[in-house]
PDB file of N, CA and C in Angstrom:
ATOM      1  N   TRP Q 529       1.155  -1.401  -7.981  1.00 59.00           N
ATOM      2  CA  TRP Q 529       0.297  -0.460  -9.123  1.00 59.00           C
ATOM      3  C   TRP Q 529       1.634   0.172  -9.940  1.00 59.00           C
ATOM      4  N   HIS Q 530       2.438   0.553  -9.210  1.00 57.00           N
ATOM      5  CA  HIS Q 530       3.554   1.202  -9.734  1.00 57.00           C
ATOM      6  C   HIS Q 530       4.998   0.349  -9.791  1.00 57.00           C
ATOM      7  N   SER Q 531       4.673  -1.045  -9.591  1.00 63.00           N
ATOM      8  CA  SER Q 531       5.732  -1.942  -9.839  1.00 63.00           C
ATOM      9  C   SER Q 531       7.072  -1.843  -8.937  1.00 63.00           C
ATOM     10  N   TYR Q 532       6.964  -1.161  -8.119  1.00 73.00           N
ATOM     11  CA  TYR Q 532       8.009  -1.418  -7.144  1.00 73.00           C
ATOM     12  C   TYR Q 532       7.741  -1.953  -5.912  1.00 73.00           C
ATOM     13  N   GLU Q 533       8.425  -2.610  -5.349  1.00 79.00           N
ATOM     14  CA  GLU Q 533       8.201  -3.523  -4.148  1.00 79.00           C
ATOM     15  C   GLU Q 533       9.568  -4.264  -3.400  1.00 79.00           C
ATOM     16  N   VAL Q 534       9.832  -4.394  -2.225  1.00 84.00           N
ATOM     17  CA  VAL Q 534      10.282  -4.570  -1.521  1.00 84.00           C
ATOM     18  C   VAL Q 534      10.693  -6.397  -1.751  1.00 84.00           C
ATOM     19  N   GLN Q 535      11.533  -7.035  -1.762  1.00 85.00           N
ATOM     20  CA  GLN Q 535      12.093  -8.022  -2.325  1.00 85.00           C
ATOM     21  C   GLN Q 535      12.961  -8.976  -1.387  1.00 85.00           C
ATOM     22  N   ASN Q 536      13.133  -9.971  -1.488  1.00 88.00           N
ATOM     23  CA  ASN Q 536      14.253 -10.801  -0.981  1.00 88.00           C
ATOM     24  C   ASN Q 536      14.809 -10.567   0.251  1.00 88.00           C
ATOM     25  N   ILE Q 537      13.716 -10.292   1.517  1.00 91.00           N
ATOM     26  CA  ILE Q 537      14.297  -9.980   2.729  1.00 91.00           C
ATOM     27  C   ILE Q 537      13.769 -11.434   3.815  1.00 91.00           C
ATOM     28  N   GLN Q 538      13.270 -12.146   3.341  1.00 88.00           N
ATOM     29  CA  GLN Q 538      12.396 -12.884   4.131  1.00 88.00           C
ATOM     30  C   GLN Q 538      13.563 -14.063   4.727  1.00 88.00           C
ATOM     31  N   ASN Q 539      14.655 -14.003   4.164  1.00 89.00           N
ATOM     32  CA  ASN Q 539      15.712 -14.774   4.927  1.00 89.00           C
ATOM     33  C   ASN Q 539      16.560 -14.497   5.882  1.00 89.00           C
ATOM     34  N   ILE Q 540      16.331 -12.865   6.044  1.00 92.00           N
ATOM     35  CA  ILE Q 540      16.978 -11.789   6.796  1.00 92.00           C
ATOM     36  C   ILE Q 540      16.749 -12.081   8.276  1.00 92.00           C
ATOM     37  N   LYS Q 541      17.695 -12.413   9.040  1.00 93.00           N
ATOM     38  CA  LYS Q 541      17.311 -13.017  10.408  1.00 93.00           C
ATOM     39  C   LYS Q 541      16.588 -11.974  11.148  1.00 93.00           C
ATOM     40  N   ASP Q 542      16.914 -10.896  11.141  1.00 95.00           N
ATOM     41  CA  ASP Q 542      16.165  -9.785  12.025  1.00 95.00           C
ATOM     42  C   ASP Q 542      14.918  -9.225  11.578  1.00 95.00           C
ATOM     43  N   VAL Q 543      14.677  -9.665  10.542  1.00 95.00           N
ATOM     44  CA  VAL Q 543      13.566  -9.097   9.556  1.00 95.00           C
ATOM     45  C   VAL Q 543      12.284  -9.997  10.061  1.00 95.00           C
ATOM     46  N   LYS Q 544      11.083  -9.244  10.418  1.00 94.00           N
ATOM     47  CA  LYS Q 544       9.795 -10.065  10.370  1.00 94.00           C
ATOM     48  C   LYS Q 544       8.613  -9.566   9.522  1.00 94.00           C
ATOM     49  N   ILE Q 545       8.127 -10.326   8.660  1.00 94.00           N
ATOM     50  CA  ILE Q 545       7.141  -9.773   7.798  1.00 94.00           C
ATOM     51  C   ILE Q 545       5.609  -9.836   8.693  1.00 94.00           C
ATOM     52  N   LEU Q 546       5.373  -8.746   8.746  1.00 91.00           N
ATOM     53  CA  LEU Q 546       4.338  -8.810   9.060  1.00 91.00           C
ATOM     54  C   LEU Q 546       2.618  -8.797   8.504  1.00 91.00           C
ATOM     55  N   ALA Q 547       3.050  -8.502   6.987  1.00 89.00           N
ATOM     56  CA  ALA Q 547       1.319  -8.352   6.406  1.00 89.00           C
ATOM     57  C   ALA Q 547       2.203  -8.877   4.963  1.00 89.00           C
ATOM     58  N   SER Q 548       1.138  -9.234   4.105  1.00 88.00           N
ATOM     59  CA  SER Q 548       1.401  -9.777   2.849  1.00 88.00           C
ATOM     60  C   SER Q 548      -0.208  -9.762   1.867  1.00 88.00           C
ATOM     61  N   SER Q 549       0.016  -9.557   0.966  1.00 84.00           N
ATOM     62  CA  SER Q 549      -1.141  -9.740   0.023  1.00 84.00           C
ATOM     63  C   SER Q 549      -1.230 -10.865  -1.389  1.00 84.00           C
ATOM     64  N   GLN Q 550      -1.881 -11.019  -1.781  1.00 83.00           N
ATOM     65  CA  GLN Q 550      -1.999 -12.040  -2.770  1.00 83.00           C
ATOM     66  C   GLN Q 550      -1.028 -11.891  -3.688  1.00 83.00           C
ATOM     67  N   THR Q 551      -0.962 -10.457  -4.152  1.00 79.00           N
ATOM     68  CA  THR Q 551      -0.055  -9.989  -5.283  1.00 79.00           C
ATOM     69  C   THR Q 551       1.458  -9.783  -4.925  1.00 79.00           C
ATOM     70  N   THR Q 552       1.330  -9.393  -3.609  1.00 83.00           N
ATOM     71  CA  THR Q 552       2.644  -8.599  -3.055  1.00 83.00           C
ATOM     72  C   THR Q 552       3.121  -9.264  -1.887  1.00 83.00           C
ATOM     73  N   GLU Q 553       4.115 -10.078  -1.833  1.00 87.00           N
ATOM     74  CA  GLU Q 553       4.566 -11.020  -0.641  1.00 87.00           C
ATOM     75  C   GLU Q 553       4.754 -10.147   0.605  1.00 87.00           C
ATOM     76  N   ILE Q 554       5.500  -8.982   0.406  1.00 90.00           N
ATOM     77  CA  ILE Q 554       5.986  -8.113   1.504  1.00 90.00           C
ATOM     78  C   ILE Q 554       5.140  -6.905   1.582  1.00 90.00           C
ATOM     79  N   GLN Q 555       3.837  -6.798   2.267  1.00 89.00           N
ATOM     80  CA  GLN Q 555       3.304  -5.363   2.487  1.00 89.00           C
ATOM     81  C   GLN Q 555       3.783  -4.889   3.669  1.00 89.00           C
ATOM     82  N   ILE Q 556       4.292  -5.272   4.750  1.00 90.00           N
ATOM     83  CA  ILE Q 556       4.513  -4.650   5.973  1.00 90.00           C
ATOM     84  C   ILE Q 556       5.735  -5.544   6.797  1.00 90.00           C
ATOM     85  N   PHE Q 557       6.946  -4.873   6.944  1.00 93.00           N
ATOM     86  CA  PHE Q 557       7.952  -5.789   7.714  1.00 93.00           C
ATOM     87  C   PHE Q 557       8.371  -4.629   8.989  1.00 93.00           C
ATOM     88  N   LYS Q 558       9.019  -5.553   9.717  1.00 92.00           N
ATOM     89  CA  LYS Q 558       9.783  -5.015  10.686  1.00 92.00           C
ATOM     90  C   LYS Q 558      11.128  -5.232  10.735  1.00 92.00           C
ATOM     91  N   TYR Q 559      12.164  -4.451  11.057  1.00 93.00           N
ATOM     92  CA  TYR Q 559      13.461  -4.920  11.104  1.00 93.00           C
ATOM     93  C   TYR Q 559      13.631  -4.806  12.700  1.00 93.00           C
ATOM     94  N   LYS Q 560      13.998  -5.570  13.537  1.00 91.00           N
ATOM     95  CA  LYS Q 560      14.486  -5.616  15.240  1.00 91.00           C
ATOM     96  C   LYS Q 560      13.170  -4.695  15.478  1.00 91.00           C
ATOM     97  N   ASN Q 561      13.550  -3.801  16.490  1.00 83.00           N
ATOM     98  CA  ASN Q 561      12.818  -2.428  16.837  1.00 83.00           C
ATOM     99  C   ASN Q 561      13.452  -1.299  16.241  1.00 83.00           C
ATOM    100  N   HIS Q 562      14.191  -1.440  15.161  1.00 84.00           N
ATOM    101  CA  HIS Q 562      14.696  -0.107  14.756  1.00 84.00           C
ATOM    102  C   HIS Q 562      13.565   0.793  13.869  1.00 84.00           C
ATOM    103  N   ALA Q 563      13.078  -0.189  12.487  1.00 88.00           N
ATOM    104  CA  ALA Q 563      12.339   0.566  11.572  1.00 88.00           C
ATOM    105  C   ALA Q 563      11.151  -0.468  10.817  1.00 88.00           C
ATOM    106  N   TYR Q 564      10.309  -0.197  10.482  1.00 88.00           N
ATOM    107  CA  TYR Q 564       9.113  -0.633  10.206  1.00 88.00           C
ATOM    108  C   TYR Q 564       9.004  -0.048   8.496  1.00 88.00           C
ATOM    109  N   GLY Q 565       8.451  -1.220   7.753  1.00 89.00           N
ATOM    110  CA  GLY Q 565       8.527  -0.796   5.935  1.00 89.00           C
ATOM    111  C   GLY Q 565       6.848  -0.977   5.640  1.00 89.00           C
ATOM    112  N   ILE Q 566       6.100  -0.001   5.143  1.00 88.00           N
ATOM    113  CA  ILE Q 566       5.027  -0.305   4.439  1.00 88.00           C
ATOM    114  C   ILE Q 566       5.045  -0.280   3.082  1.00 88.00           C
ATOM    115  N   GLN Q 567       4.478  -1.095   2.352  1.00 85.00           N
ATOM    116  CA  GLN Q 567       4.594  -1.243   1.005  1.00 85.00           C
ATOM    117  C   GLN Q 567       3.299  -0.867   0.369  1.00 85.00           C
ATOM    118  N   PHE Q 568       2.496  -0.013   0.540  1.00 81.00           N
ATOM    119  CA  PHE Q 568       1.253   0.437   0.093  1.00 81.00           C
ATOM    120  C   PHE Q 568       0.928   1.746   0.694  1.00 81.00           C
ATOM    121  N   HIS Q 569      -0.278   2.490   0.026  1.00 80.00           N
ATOM    122  CA  HIS Q 569      -1.062   3.343   0.535  1.00 80.00           C
ATOM    123  C   HIS Q 569      -2.219   2.993   1.000  1.00 80.00           C
ATOM    124  N   ILE Q 570      -2.329   3.484   2.569  1.00 78.00           N
ATOM    125  CA  ILE Q 570      -3.772   3.171   3.052  1.00 78.00           C
ATOM    126  C   ILE Q 570      -4.572   4.078   3.224  1.00 78.00           C
ATOM    127  N   GLU Q 571      -3.997   5.547   3.264  1.00 79.00           N
ATOM    128  CA  GLU Q 571      -4.830   6.585   3.076  1.00 79.00           C
ATOM    129  C   GLU Q 571      -5.463   6.978   1.527  1.00 79.00           C
ATOM    130  N   ILE Q 572      -6.319   7.440   1.570  1.00 83.00           N
ATOM    131  CA  ILE Q 572      -7.224   7.703   0.413  1.00 83.00           C
ATOM    132  C   ILE Q 572      -8.169   8.743   0.509  1.00 83.00           C
ATOM    133  N   LYS Q 573      -8.347   9.509  -0.182  1.00 88.00           N
ATOM    134  CA  LYS Q 573      -9.389  10.573  -0.449  1.00 88.00           C
ATOM    135  C   LYS Q 573      -9.928  10.290  -1.744  1.00 88.00           C
ATOM    136  N   ASP Q 574     -11.224  11.027  -2.166  1.00 90.00           N
ATOM    137  CA  ASP Q 574     -12.241  10.896  -3.460  1.00 90.00           C
ATOM    138  C   ASP Q 574     -11.196  11.119  -4.732  1.00 90.00           C
ATOM    139  N   THR Q 575     -10.057  12.163  -4.518  1.00 92.00           N
ATOM    140  CA  THR Q 575      -9.362  12.301  -5.514  1.00 92.00           C
ATOM    141  C   THR Q 575      -8.020  11.657  -5.826  1.00 92.00           C
ATOM    142  N   THR Q 576      -7.770  10.658  -5.040  1.00 88.00           N
ATOM    143  CA  THR Q 576      -6.382  10.236  -4.741  1.00 88.00           C
ATOM    144  C   THR Q 576      -6.040   9.281  -6.225  1.00 88.00           C
ATOM    145  N   VAL Q 577      -6.992   8.461  -6.719  1.00 89.00           N
ATOM    146  CA  VAL Q 577      -6.750   7.615  -7.856  1.00 89.00           C
ATOM    147  C   VAL Q 577      -6.796   8.505  -9.058  1.00 89.00           C
ATOM    148  N   LYS Q 578      -7.443   9.402  -9.434  1.00 89.00           N
ATOM    149  CA  LYS Q 578      -7.159  10.310 -10.292  1.00 89.00           C
ATOM    150  C   LYS Q 578      -6.237  11.303 -10.386  1.00 89.00           C
ATOM    151  N   GLU Q 579      -5.749  11.534  -9.240  1.00 90.00           N
ATOM    152  CA  GLU Q 579      -4.488  12.178  -9.227  1.00 90.00           C
ATOM    153  C   GLU Q 579      -3.209  11.515  -9.643  1.00 90.00           C
ATOM    154  N   TRP Q 580      -3.024  10.181  -8.900  1.00 86.00           N
ATOM    155  CA  TRP Q 580      -2.198   9.401  -9.318  1.00 86.00           C
ATOM    156  C   TRP Q 580      -2.437   8.869 -10.891  1.00 86.00           C
ATOM    157  N   GLY Q 581      -3.334   8.682 -11.260  1.00 87.00           N
ATOM    158  CA  GLY Q 581      -3.847   8.686 -12.720  1.00 87.00           C
ATOM    159  C   GLY Q 581      -3.377   9.395 -13.627  1.00 87.00           C
ATOM    160  N   CYS Q 582      -3.226  10.762 -13.287  1.00 90.00           N
ATOM    161  CA  CYS Q 582      -2.597  11.979 -14.127  1.00 90.00           C
ATOM    162  C   CYS Q 582      -1.245  11.662 -14.655  1.00 90.00           C
ATOM    163  N   VAL Q 583      -0.455  10.713 -14.076  1.00 89.00           N
ATOM    164  CA  VAL Q 583       0.930  10.265 -14.504  1.00 89.00           C
ATOM    165  C   VAL Q 583       0.834   8.959 -15.681  1.00 89.00           C
ATOM    166  N   PRO Q 584       0.994   9.354 -16.759  1.00 90.00           N
ATOM    167  CA  PRO Q 584       0.622   8.665 -17.959  1.00 90.00           C
ATOM    168  C   PRO Q 584       1.094   6.997 -17.480  1.00 90.00           C
ATOM    169  N   GLU Q 585       2.650   7.027 -17.019  1.00 88.00           N
ATOM    170  CA  GLU Q 585       3.228   6.065 -16.625  1.00 88.00           C
ATOM    171  C   GLU Q 585       2.415   4.866 -15.772  1.00 88.00           C
ATOM    172  N   TYR Q 586       1.916   5.625 -14.918  1.00 86.00           N
ATOM    173  CA  TYR Q 586       1.065   4.823 -13.618  1.00 86.00           C
ATOM    174  C   TYR Q 586      -0.260   4.444 -14.320  1.00 86.00           C
ATOM    175  N   LYS Q 587      -0.904   5.045 -15.172  1.00 88.00           N
ATOM    176  CA  LYS Q 587      -2.318   4.660 -15.834  1.00 88.00           C
ATOM    177  C   LYS Q 587      -1.980   3.603 -16.509  1.00 88.00           C
ATOM    178  N   LEU Q 588      -0.638   3.676 -17.441  1.00 89.00           N
ATOM    179  CA  LEU Q 588      -0.385   2.292 -18.543  1.00 89.00           C
ATOM    180  C   LEU Q 588       0.032   1.247 -17.595  1.00 89.00           C
ATOM    181  N   ALA Q 589       0.669   1.417 -16.542  1.00 86.00           N
ATOM    182  CA  ALA Q 589       0.995   0.450 -15.624  1.00 86.00           C
ATOM    183  C   ALA Q 589      -0.218  -0.584 -15.087  1.00 86.00           C
ATOM    184  N   LEU Q 590      -0.914   0.473 -14.809  1.00 86.00           N
ATOM    185  CA  LEU Q 590      -2.365  -0.145 -14.049  1.00 86.00           C
ATOM    186  C   LEU Q 590      -2.919  -0.993 -15.052  1.00 86.00           C
ATOM    187  N   GLU Q 591      -3.190  -0.529 -16.331  1.00 88.00           N
ATOM    188  CA  GLU Q 591      -3.922  -1.128 -17.454  1.00 88.00           C
ATOM    189  C   GLU Q 591      -3.156  -2.356 -17.588  1.00 88.00           C
ATOM    190  N   LYS Q 592      -2.047  -2.484 -17.715  1.00 87.00           N
ATOM    191  CA  LYS Q 592      -1.112  -3.552 -18.251  1.00 87.00           C
ATOM    192  C   LYS Q 592      -1.469  -4.461 -16.875  1.00 87.00           C
ATOM    193  N   GLN Q 593      -1.546  -4.158 -15.714  1.00 83.00           N
ATOM    194  CA  GLN Q 593      -1.813  -5.279 -14.746  1.00 83.00           C
ATOM    195  C   GLN Q 593      -3.176  -5.456 -14.736  1.00 83.00           C
ATOM    196  N   LEU Q 594      -4.251  -4.723 -14.754  1.00 85.00           N
ATOM    197  CA  LEU Q 594      -5.856  -4.983 -14.673  1.00 85.00           C
ATOM    198  C   LEU Q 594      -6.430  -4.856 -15.670  1.00 85.00           C
ATOM    199  N   GLY Q 595      -5.864  -4.383 -17.204  1.00 90.00           N
ATOM    200  CA  GLY Q 595      -6.641  -4.455 -18.288  1.00 90.00           C
ATOM    201  C   GLY Q 595      -7.306  -3.115 -18.394  1.00 90.00           C
ATOM    202  N   HIS Q 596      -8.065  -2.867 -19.874  1.00 91.00           N
ATOM    203  CA  HIS Q 596      -8.835  -1.984 -20.207  1.00 91.00           C
ATOM    204  C   HIS Q 596      -9.457  -1.187 -19.309  1.00 91.00           C
ATOM    205  N   ASN Q 597      -9.636   0.335 -18.945  1.00 91.00           N
ATOM    206  CA  ASN Q 597     -10.473   0.786 -18.056  1.00 91.00           C
ATOM    207  C   ASN Q 597     -10.202   0.802 -16.754  1.00 91.00           C
ATOM    208  N   ALA Q 598      -8.848   0.342 -16.365  1.00 91.00           N
ATOM    209  CA  ALA Q 598      -8.667   0.005 -14.998  1.00 91.00           C
ATOM    210  C   ALA Q 598      -8.533   0.942 -13.986  1.00 91.00           C
ATOM    211  N   LEU Q 599      -8.054   2.304 -14.750  1.00 90.00           N
ATOM    212  CA  LEU Q 599      -8.280   3.398 -13.678  1.00 90.00           C
ATOM    213  C   LEU Q 599      -9.612   3.690 -13.386  1.00 90.00           C
ATOM    214  N   GLU Q 600     -10.495   3.751 -14.034  1.00 92.00           N
ATOM    215  CA  GLU Q 600     -11.823   3.854 -14.141  1.00 92.00           C
ATOM    216  C   GLU Q 600     -12.686   2.712 -12.661  1.00 92.00           C
ATOM    217  N   LYS Q 601     -12.318   1.549 -13.076  1.00 92.00           N
ATOM    218  CA  LYS Q 601     -12.399   0.622 -12.312  1.00 92.00           C
ATOM    219  C   LYS Q 601     -11.897   0.917 -10.876  1.00 92.00           C
ATOM    220  N   PHE Q 602     -10.559   0.896 -10.496  1.00 90.00           N
ATOM    221  CA  PHE Q 602      -9.946   1.017  -9.595  1.00 90.00           C
ATOM    222  C   PHE Q 602     -10.405   2.490  -8.688  1.00 90.00           C
ATOM    223  N   ASP Q 603     -10.642   3.329  -9.562  1.00 92.00           N
ATOM    224  CA  ASP Q 603     -11.248   4.624  -8.807  1.00 92.00           C
ATOM    225  C   ASP Q 603     -12.505   4.377  -8.152  1.00 92.00           C
ATOM    226  N   THR Q 604     -13.308   3.874  -8.801  1.00 94.00           N
ATOM    227  CA  THR Q 604     -14.816   3.285  -8.522  1.00 94.00           C
ATOM    228  C   THR Q 604     -14.279   2.235  -7.137  1.00 94.00           C
ATOM    229  N   ASP Q 605     -13.869   1.435  -7.169  1.00 92.00           N
ATOM    230  CA  ASP Q 605     -13.205   0.578  -6.048  1.00 92.00           C
ATOM    231  C   ASP Q 605     -13.076   1.325  -4.596  1.00 92.00           C
ATOM    232  N   ALA Q 606     -11.982   2.301  -5.240  1.00 91.00           N
ATOM    233  CA  ALA Q 606     -11.241   2.854  -3.895  1.00 91.00           C
ATOM    234  C   ALA Q 606     -12.531   3.683  -3.375  1.00 91.00           C
ATOM    235  N   LYS Q 607     -13.350   4.499  -4.100  1.00 92.00           N
ATOM    236  CA  LYS Q 607     -14.412   5.174  -3.625  1.00 92.00           C
ATOM    237  C   LYS Q 607     -15.540   4.367  -2.595  1.00 92.00           C
ATOM    238  N   THR Q 608     -15.838   3.116  -3.244  1.00 94.00           N
ATOM    239  CA  THR Q 608     -16.646   2.040  -2.804  1.00 94.00           C
ATOM    240  C   THR Q 608     -15.967   1.795  -1.216  1.00 94.00           C
ATOM    241  N   ASN Q 609     -14.789   1.806  -1.247  1.00 91.00           N
ATOM    242  CA  ASN Q 609     -13.744   1.109  -0.014  1.00 91.00           C
ATOM    243  C   ASN Q 609     -13.371   1.963   0.891  1.00 91.00           C
ATOM    244  N   MET Q 610     -13.619   3.569   0.469  1.00 91.00           N
ATOM    245  CA  MET Q 610     -12.652   4.525   1.093  1.00 91.00           C
ATOM    246  C   MET Q 610     -12.969   4.514   2.598  1.00 91.00           C
ATOM    247  N   GLN Q 611     -14.207   4.484   3.271  1.00 92.00           N
ATOM    248  CA  GLN Q 611     -14.530   4.857   4.551  1.00 92.00           C
ATOM    249  C   GLN Q 611     -13.830   3.629   5.125  1.00 92.00           C
ATOM    250  N   LYS Q 612     -13.604   2.272   4.704  1.00 92.00           N
ATOM    251  CA  LYS Q 612     -13.230   1.106   5.440  1.00 92.00           C
ATOM    252  C   LYS Q 612     -11.803   1.589   5.358  1.00 92.00           C
ATOM    253  N   MET Q 613     -11.067   1.921   4.393  1.00 89.00           N
ATOM    254  CA  MET Q 613      -9.585   2.020   4.119  1.00 89.00           C
ATOM    255  C   MET Q 613      -9.125   3.205   5.203  1.00 89.00           C
ATOM    256  N   ASN Q 614      -9.946   4.113   5.396  1.00 89.00           N
ATOM    257  CA  ASN Q 614      -9.601   5.032   6.063  1.00 89.00           C
ATOM    258  C   ASN Q 614      -9.557   4.731   7.577  1.00 89.00           C
ATOM    259  N   ASN Q 615     -10.638   3.998   8.127  1.00 92.00           N
ATOM    260  CA  ASN Q 615     -10.616   3.279   9.298  1.00 92.00           C
ATOM    261  C   ASN Q 615      -9.623   2.500   9.729  1.00 92.00           C
ATOM    262  N   TYR Q 616      -9.057   1.634   8.714  1.00 88.00           N
ATOM    263  CA  TYR Q 616      -8.142   0.767   8.837  1.00 88.00           C
ATOM    264  C   TYR Q 616      -6.606   1.864   8.828  1.00 88.00           C
ATOM    265  N   SER Q 617      -6.714   2.840   8.333  1.00 89.00           N
ATOM    266  CA  SER Q 617      -5.587   3.777   8.565  1.00 89.00           C
ATOM    267  C   SER Q 617      -5.421   4.284   9.534  1.00 89.00           C
ATOM    268  N   LEU Q 618      -6.456   4.851  10.449  1.00 91.00           N
ATOM    269  CA  LEU Q 618      -6.514   5.410  11.891  1.00 91.00           C
ATOM    270  C   LEU Q 618      -6.055   4.201  12.663  1.00 91.00           C
ATOM    271  N   ILE Q 619      -6.605   2.663  12.427  1.00 92.00           N
ATOM    272  CA  ILE Q 619      -6.197   1.853  13.272  1.00 92.00           C
ATOM    273  C   ILE Q 619      -5.109   1.570  13.133  1.00 92.00           C
ATOM    274  N   LEU Q 620      -4.229   1.505  11.896  1.00 87.00           N
ATOM    275  CA  LEU Q 620      -2.791   1.319  11.800  1.00 87.00           C
ATOM    276  C   LEU Q 620      -1.906   2.550  12.280  1.00 87.00           C
ATOM    277  N   TYR Q 621      -2.502   3.451  12.110  1.00 88.00           N
ATOM    278  CA  TYR Q 621      -1.455   4.732  12.684  1.00 88.00           C
ATOM    279  C   TYR Q 621      -1.321   4.902  14.231  1.00 88.00           C
ATOM    280  N   SER Q 622      -2.409   4.528  14.713  1.00 92.00           N
ATOM    281  CA  SER Q 622      -2.692   4.295  16.288  1.00 92.00           C
ATOM    282  C   SER Q 622      -1.990   3.708  16.907  1.00 92.00           C
ATOM    283  N   ASN Q 623      -2.127   2.439  16.372  1.00 87.00           N
ATOM    284  CA  ASN Q 623      -1.024   1.390  16.783  1.00 87.00           C
ATOM    285  C   ASN Q 623       0.194   1.434  16.649  1.00 87.00           C
ATOM    286  N   PHE Q 624       0.292   2.081  15.642  1.00 84.00           N
ATOM    287  CA  PHE Q 624       1.904   2.448  15.366  1.00 84.00           C
ATOM    288  C   PHE Q 624       2.699   3.202  16.509  1.00 84.00           C
ATOM    289  N   LYS Q 625       1.549   4.344  16.606  1.00 87.00           N
ATOM    290  CA  LYS Q 625       1.953   5.217  17.612  1.00 87.00           C
ATOM    291  C   LYS Q 625       2.248   4.844  18.916  1.00 87.00           C
ATOM    292  N   LYS Q 626       1.546   3.604  19.194  1.00 89.00           N
ATOM    293  CA  LYS Q 626       1.804   2.939  20.718  1.00 89.00           C
ATOM    294  C   LYS Q 626       2.979   2.083  20.820  1.00 89.00           C
ATOM    295  N   ILE Q 627       3.435   1.552  19.765  1.00 79.00           N
ATOM    296  CA  ILE Q 627       4.448   0.807  19.504  1.00 79.00           C
ATOM    297  C   ILE Q 627       6.198   1.556  19.692  1.00 79.00           C
ATOM    298  N   ILE Q 628       5.909   2.903  18.957  1.00 77.00           N
ATOM    299  CA  ILE Q 628       7.112   3.707  19.107  1.00 77.00           C
ATOM    300  C   ILE Q 628       7.282   4.288  20.073  1.00 77.00           C
ATOM    301  N   LYS Q 629       6.457   4.703  21.223  1.00 65.00           N
ATOM    302  CA  LYS Q 629       6.707   5.474  22.331  1.00 65.00           C
ATOM    303  C   LYS Q 629       7.856   5.200  23.151  1.00 65.00           C
TER     304      LYS Q 629
END
């Protein structure tokens, strides 16, 4: 949505891409055992999308990407999937804590 993304690290020897999506090739990556990068927000609450949408540039960028009323559609989708996303968030953070000990 905000059009910033990690790019051009696929051929770096010590970087491993761990997750991707249809629109973003690099969603999670790891550099050796020193650093992890996460290119998305997995945490969400019922006000998250509206709070982000208060920034005019964010709203325009979303509508450019997804069309008219994109913010409202995104908000509805986010609320519909909120429980799943928060469950995935707990799994992600729990597993991350295990590997950094």
